[in-house]
Coordinates of C-alpha atoms in Angstrom, one line a residue:
M1 CA 20.6 16.9 53.3
G2 CA 19.2 18.9 50.4
E3 CA 15.9 19.2 52.1
Y4 CA 17.6 20.5 55.2
C5 CA 19.5 23.2 53.2
V6 CA 16.3 24.3 51.4
S7 CA 14.5 24.5 54.8
S8 CA 17.3 26.5 56.3
R9 CA 17.4 28.9 53.4
N10 CA 13.6 29.4 53.6
N11 CA 13.9 30.1 57.3
T12 CA 16.7 32.6 56.7
D13 CA 14.7 34.3 53.9
L14 CA 11.6 34.5 56.2
E15 CA 13.6 36.0 59.0
T16 CA 15.2 38.5 56.7
H17 CA 11.7 39.5 55.3
E18 CA 10.4 39.9 58.9
K19 CA 13.3 42.1 59.8
R20 CA 12.8 44.3 56.8
R21 CA 9.1 44.6 57.5
S22 CA 9.9 45.4 61.1
L23 CA 12.4 48.1 60.0
V24 CA 9.7 49.7 57.9
F25 CA 7.3 49.6 60.9
Y26 CA 9.8 51.2 63.3
T27 CA 10.7 53.9 60.8
F28 CA 7.0 54.7 60.3
L29 CA 6.4 54.7 64.1
T30 CA 9.3 57.1 64.6
F31 CA 7.9 59.4 62.0
L32 CA 4.5 59.3 63.7
L33 CA 6.0 60.1 67.1
V34 CA 8.3 62.9 65.9
A35 CA 6.1 64.6 63.4
V36 CA 2.5 63.5 63.1
V37 CA 1.5 63.1 66.8
P38 CA 3.0 66.5 67.9
A39 CA 1.3 68.2 64.9
W40 CA -2.0 66.6 65.9
M41 CA -1.6 67.7 69.5
Q42 CA -0.9 71.2 68.4
F43 CA -4.1 71.1 66.3
V44 CA -6.4 70.0 69.1
H45 CA -4.8 72.0 71.9
T46 CA -2.7 75.1 71.5
F47 CA 0.7 74.5 73.1
H48 CA 3.2 77.4 73.5
I49 CA 6.1 74.9 73.3
H50 CA 6.6 71.5 71.7
P51 CA 4.0 69.1 73.1
F52 CA 6.6 66.6 74.3
L53 CA 8.5 69.4 76.1
W54 CA 5.2 70.4 77.6
I55 CA 4.7 66.9 79.0
I56 CA 8.1 66.9 80.5
H57 CA 7.5 70.4 82.0
F58 CA 4.1 69.2 83.4
V59 CA 5.7 66.2 85.1
L60 CA 8.6 68.2 86.5
S61 CA 6.3 71.0 87.8
E62 CA 5.6 68.8 90.8
P63 CA 8.6 66.5 90.6
L64 CA 8.4 65.0 94.1
N65 CA 4.8 64.0 93.9
R66 CA 4.6 62.9 90.2
L67 CA 8.0 61.2 89.9
A68 CA 7.3 59.4 93.2
L69 CA 4.0 58.3 91.8
C70 CA 5.7 57.0 88.6
V71 CA 8.2 55.0 90.7
Y72 CA 5.3 53.6 92.7
W73 CA 3.5 52.6 89.5
L74 CA 6.5 51.0 88.0
A75 CA 7.3 49.0 91.2
T76 CA 3.6 47.9 91.6
I77 CA 3.3 46.9 87.9
S78 CA 6.6 45.1 87.8
V79 CA 6.1 43.0 90.9
S80 CA 2.4 42.3 90.1
V81 CA 2.9 41.4 86.5
R82 CA 5.9 39.1 87.1
R83 CA 4.1 37.4 90.0
L84 CA 0.8 36.9 88.0
Y85 CA 2.7 35.7 84.9
S86 CA 4.5 33.1 87.1
I87 CA 1.2 32.0 88.6
S88 CA -0.4 31.7 85.1
K89 CA 2.4 29.4 83.9
N90 CA 2.9 27.2 87.0
S91 CA -0.5 26.8 88.6
K92 CA -4.0 25.7 87.8
T93 CA -5.6 29.0 88.7
E94 CA -8.4 29.8 86.3
R95 CA -7.7 32.7 83.9
I96 CA -10.9 34.5 84.9
L97 CA -9.4 34.8 88.5
L98 CA -6.1 36.0 87.1
H99 CA -8.0 38.8 85.3
K100 CA -9.5 39.8 88.7
Y101 CA -6.1 40.0 90.3
Y102 CA -5.3 42.6 87.6
H103 CA -8.4 44.4 88.7
L104 CA -7.1 44.6 92.2
M105 CA -3.8 45.9 90.8
A106 CA -5.8 48.6 89.0
V107 CA -7.3 49.7 92.4
A108 CA -3.8 49.9 93.9
I109 CA -2.5 51.9 91.0
F110 CA -5.4 54.3 90.3
V111 CA -6.9 55.2 93.7
P112 CA -3.9 57.0 95.2
A113 CA -3.3 58.8 91.9
L114 CA -7.0 59.9 91.5
I115 CA -7.0 61.3 95.1
F116 CA -3.7 63.1 95.0
Q117 CA -2.8 63.7 91.3
P118 CA -6.0 63.5 89.2
K119 CA -4.6 65.7 86.4
F120 CA -1.5 63.6 86.1
L121 CA -3.7 60.5 86.0
D122 CA -5.7 61.9 83.1
L123 CA -2.5 62.3 81.1
S124 CA -1.2 58.9 82.2
F125 CA -4.4 57.2 81.0
G126 CA -3.9 58.6 77.6
A127 CA -0.2 57.4 77.5
A128 CA -1.2 54.0 78.8
L129 CA -3.9 53.6 76.1
A130 CA -1.3 54.5 73.4
V131 CA 1.2 52.0 74.7
F132 CA -1.5 49.3 74.8
L133 CA -2.5 50.0 71.3
L134 CA 1.2 49.9 70.1
L135 CA 1.8 46.6 71.8
E136 CA -1.3 45.1 70.3
I137 CA -0.2 46.2 66.8
I138 CA 3.2 44.7 67.4
R139 CA 1.6 41.5 68.6
I140 CA -0.9 41.1 65.7
W141 CA 1.6 42.0 63.0
K142 CA 4.3 39.9 64.6
I143 CA 6.9 42.6 64.5
W144 CA 10.4 41.4 65.1
S145 CA 11.7 40.9 67.8
L146 CA 9.0 41.9 70.2
G147 CA 5.9 40.4 68.5
H148 CA 6.4 36.8 69.7
L149 CA 7.3 37.9 73.3
V150 CA 4.2 40.1 73.6
H151 CA 2.0 37.4 72.1
Q152 CA 3.3 34.8 74.5
F153 CA 2.8 37.1 77.5
M154 CA -0.7 38.3 76.6
N155 CA -1.9 34.9 75.6
A156 CA -1.4 33.8 79.2
F157 CA -4.3 36.1 80.3
T158 CA -6.9 35.7 77.5
D159 CA -10.4 34.6 78.2
H160 CA -13.6 33.9 76.3
R161 CA -14.1 37.6 75.5
D162 CA -10.9 37.7 73.5
S163 CA -10.8 36.5 69.9
D164 CA -8.0 34.6 68.2
L165 CA -6.9 37.8 66.5
L166 CA -7.6 40.7 69.0
I167 CA -7.1 40.8 72.7
V168 CA -9.4 43.4 74.2
S169 CA -9.4 42.6 78.0
H170 CA -6.7 45.1 78.9
F171 CA -8.3 47.8 76.7
S172 CA -11.7 47.4 78.3
L173 CA -10.2 47.4 81.9
L174 CA -8.2 50.6 81.2
L175 CA -11.1 52.4 79.5
G176 CA -13.6 51.2 82.1
C177 CA -11.5 52.9 84.8
A178 CA -10.5 55.9 82.7
I179 CA -13.8 57.0 81.1
P180 CA -15.6 57.9 84.4
I181 CA -12.6 59.9 85.4
W182 CA -12.5 61.8 82.1
L183 CA -16.2 62.4 82.2
S184 CA -16.0 63.8 85.8
S185 CA -13.3 66.3 85.0
G186 CA -14.3 69.6 86.7
F187 CA -17.2 68.2 88.8
T188 CA -16.6 68.4 92.6
D189 CA -20.2 67.8 93.7
R190 CA -20.2 64.1 92.7
P191 CA -17.3 62.7 94.7
L192 CA -17.8 59.1 93.9
A193 CA -18.5 59.5 90.2
P194 CA -14.8 59.5 89.1
F195 CA -14.3 56.2 91.0
A196 CA -17.2 54.4 89.2
G197 CA -14.9 52.3 87.1
I198 CA -12.5 51.5 89.9
L199 CA -15.2 50.6 92.3
S200 CA -17.3 48.5 90.0
L201 CA -14.4 46.7 88.3
G202 CA -11.6 46.7 90.8
I203 CA -13.8 46.0 93.9
G204 CA -17.3 44.7 92.9
D205 CA -16.5 42.6 89.9
T206 CA -13.4 41.1 91.6
M207 CA -15.1 40.2 94.8
A208 CA -18.1 38.8 92.9
S209 CA -15.9 36.5 90.9
M210 CA -13.7 35.3 93.8
V211 CA -16.5 34.7 96.3
G212 CA -18.7 33.2 93.6
H213 CA -15.9 30.9 92.4
K214 CA -15.0 29.6 95.9
Y215 CA -18.3 29.7 97.8
G216 CA -21.0 30.1 95.1
V217 CA -23.8 27.5 95.1
L218 CA -27.0 29.2 93.9
R219 CA -26.6 30.2 90.2
W220 CA -28.6 32.9 88.5
S221 CA -29.2 30.6 85.6
K222 CA -28.8 27.0 84.7
T223 CA -26.3 27.7 81.9
G224 CA -24.4 30.6 83.5
K225 CA -21.5 30.4 86.0
K226 CA -22.4 33.6 88.0
T227 CA -23.9 33.0 91.5
I228 CA -26.1 34.8 93.9
E229 CA -23.5 34.6 96.6
G230 CA -20.9 36.2 94.3
T231 CA -23.3 39.1 93.3
A232 CA -24.1 39.7 97.0
A233 CA -20.4 39.8 97.8
G234 CA -19.8 42.3 95.0
I235 CA -22.6 44.6 96.0
T236 CA -21.6 44.5 99.7
S237 CA -17.9 45.1 99.0
V238 CA -18.7 48.2 96.8
L239 CA -20.9 49.7 99.5
A240 CA -18.2 49.1 102.1
A241 CA -15.6 50.7 99.8
C242 CA -17.8 53.7 99.3
F243 CA -18.3 54.3 103.0
V244 CA -14.5 54.0 103.6
L245 CA -13.6 56.2 100.6
L246 CA -15.9 59.1 101.4
P247 CA -14.3 60.1 104.7
L248 CA -10.9 59.5 103.2
L249 CA -11.7 61.9 100.4
A250 CA -12.9 64.5 102.9
A251 CA -9.8 64.1 105.0
T252 CA -7.4 64.5 102.1
G253 CA -9.1 67.6 100.7
Y254 CA -10.3 65.8 97.5
I255 CA -13.8 67.0 98.4
F256 CA -14.5 70.2 100.5
T257 CA -18.0 69.3 101.7
M258 CA -18.6 67.1 104.6
W259 CA -18.9 63.5 103.4
C260 CA -21.7 62.9 105.8
M261 CA -23.9 65.3 103.8
F262 CA -23.6 62.9 100.9
L263 CA -24.9 60.1 103.2
Q264 CA -28.3 61.8 103.0
H265 CA -28.5 60.2 99.6
W266 CA -27.7 56.8 100.9
F267 CA -30.7 55.2 99.2
S268 CA -29.6 56.5 95.8
L269 CA -26.2 55.0 96.4
I270 CA -27.6 51.6 97.4
V271 CA -29.8 51.6 94.2
A272 CA -26.8 52.5 92.0
V273 CA -24.5 49.9 93.6
T274 CA -27.2 47.2 93.5
T275 CA -28.2 47.9 89.9
S276 CA -24.6 47.7 88.7
G277 CA -24.0 44.6 90.7
L278 CA -27.0 42.8 89.1
L279 CA -25.8 43.9 85.7
V280 CA -22.5 42.3 86.3
A281 CA -24.4 39.0 87.0
Y282 CA -26.3 39.2 83.7
T283 CA -23.6 40.7 81.4
A284 CA -21.4 38.3 79.6
Q285 CA -19.6 40.4 77.0
L286 CA -17.4 43.5 77.6
D287 CA -18.8 44.2 81.0
N288 CA -15.6 46.1 81.8
A289 CA -16.6 48.8 79.4
F290 CA -20.4 48.7 80.0
I291 CA -20.8 48.5 83.8
P292 CA -18.7 51.5 84.8
L293 CA -20.7 53.8 82.5
V294 CA -24.0 52.6 84.0
F295 CA -22.7 53.0 87.5
Y296 CA -21.3 56.4 86.7
S297 CA -24.6 57.5 85.2
M298 CA -26.5 56.5 88.3
L299 CA -24.1 58.1 90.6
C300 CA -24.6 61.4 88.7
L301 CA -28.4 61.3 89.1

C-alpha cells in the first residue's frame, strides 16, 4: 500500500512538472508569434501593415479562389491522413508504401495550387514548414498534452531514414516539393522546372516503389531492394506526366508559349527524367531532398 502511494505521488509530481514545463513552452511560443516573428518579417521585408494582417489581406484579396483552395486542402488532408493512419494500424502494408501514398497526396494538393495559385502556394509552403517544425518540437520535448499524441501518430509512418530522435521524412517531402517552386519564382520559360519535386517524388518515386514492390524481380544490386522494373516504371510515369502536364499548362494560361515548342527539346527532357530515375534507384538516404534538386537543375539546362 505504501509503495502504491509513493508511486502515485511520483506520477502526480511528474505530471505537474510536465504541465509547468509545457506552460513555459506555450508562453514562450506565444511571445515568439506575437513579437519576434512579426519583427523578423518586418526586418526581411518591409510591410506597410502588421505582417499577420498582411497575410489575411493577401488571402482575402482573392477570397473565392484562395479560400476554396484552403477548403480543398483541408478536406484532402483530413480524409487522406485518417485513411492512411487507419491502414497503418490495421493492415500489414509496408511503411515504405504508406510513405508513397503520402507522395500521391502531395501531388493532389500541390499541382492544382501551383497551376492556379502559385503565389499563395509559396506562402503556404512556408506556413506548412513552420507547422511541421512546431509539431516536431512538441513531439521531441513531449509537451503536454499534444506530445504523446503527435509522437504516436508520426511513429506510424517512420522508416529507416528516420532516427529514434528526429523524424525527417515529412520535412524532406515538403522541402523536396517546395524548393524547385521557390527557385523557379519569376521564370516563365521553364514550365516544368517548378514541378520538378512533385514529378520526381509524387509520380516517379511513388510508381517506382509500388511497381517494384509488387512486380519487381531484377534487382539493381544483391543487397538492395530497388528493382529495374520499378525504375523503368518510375521513368515512364514521369515522362507520361510531363506530356500530359504541358498541354494542360498551356490550356490554363500557366505558360503563354505553345507547349509543342518545348517538345523540340524532348531529348533533354528524356535525359533529365532518366537520370533522376536512375538516381532514385541508387540513392538510399534523403532522396526526397536530393532528387528534386538534380531534376530541377537538369530541366533548367
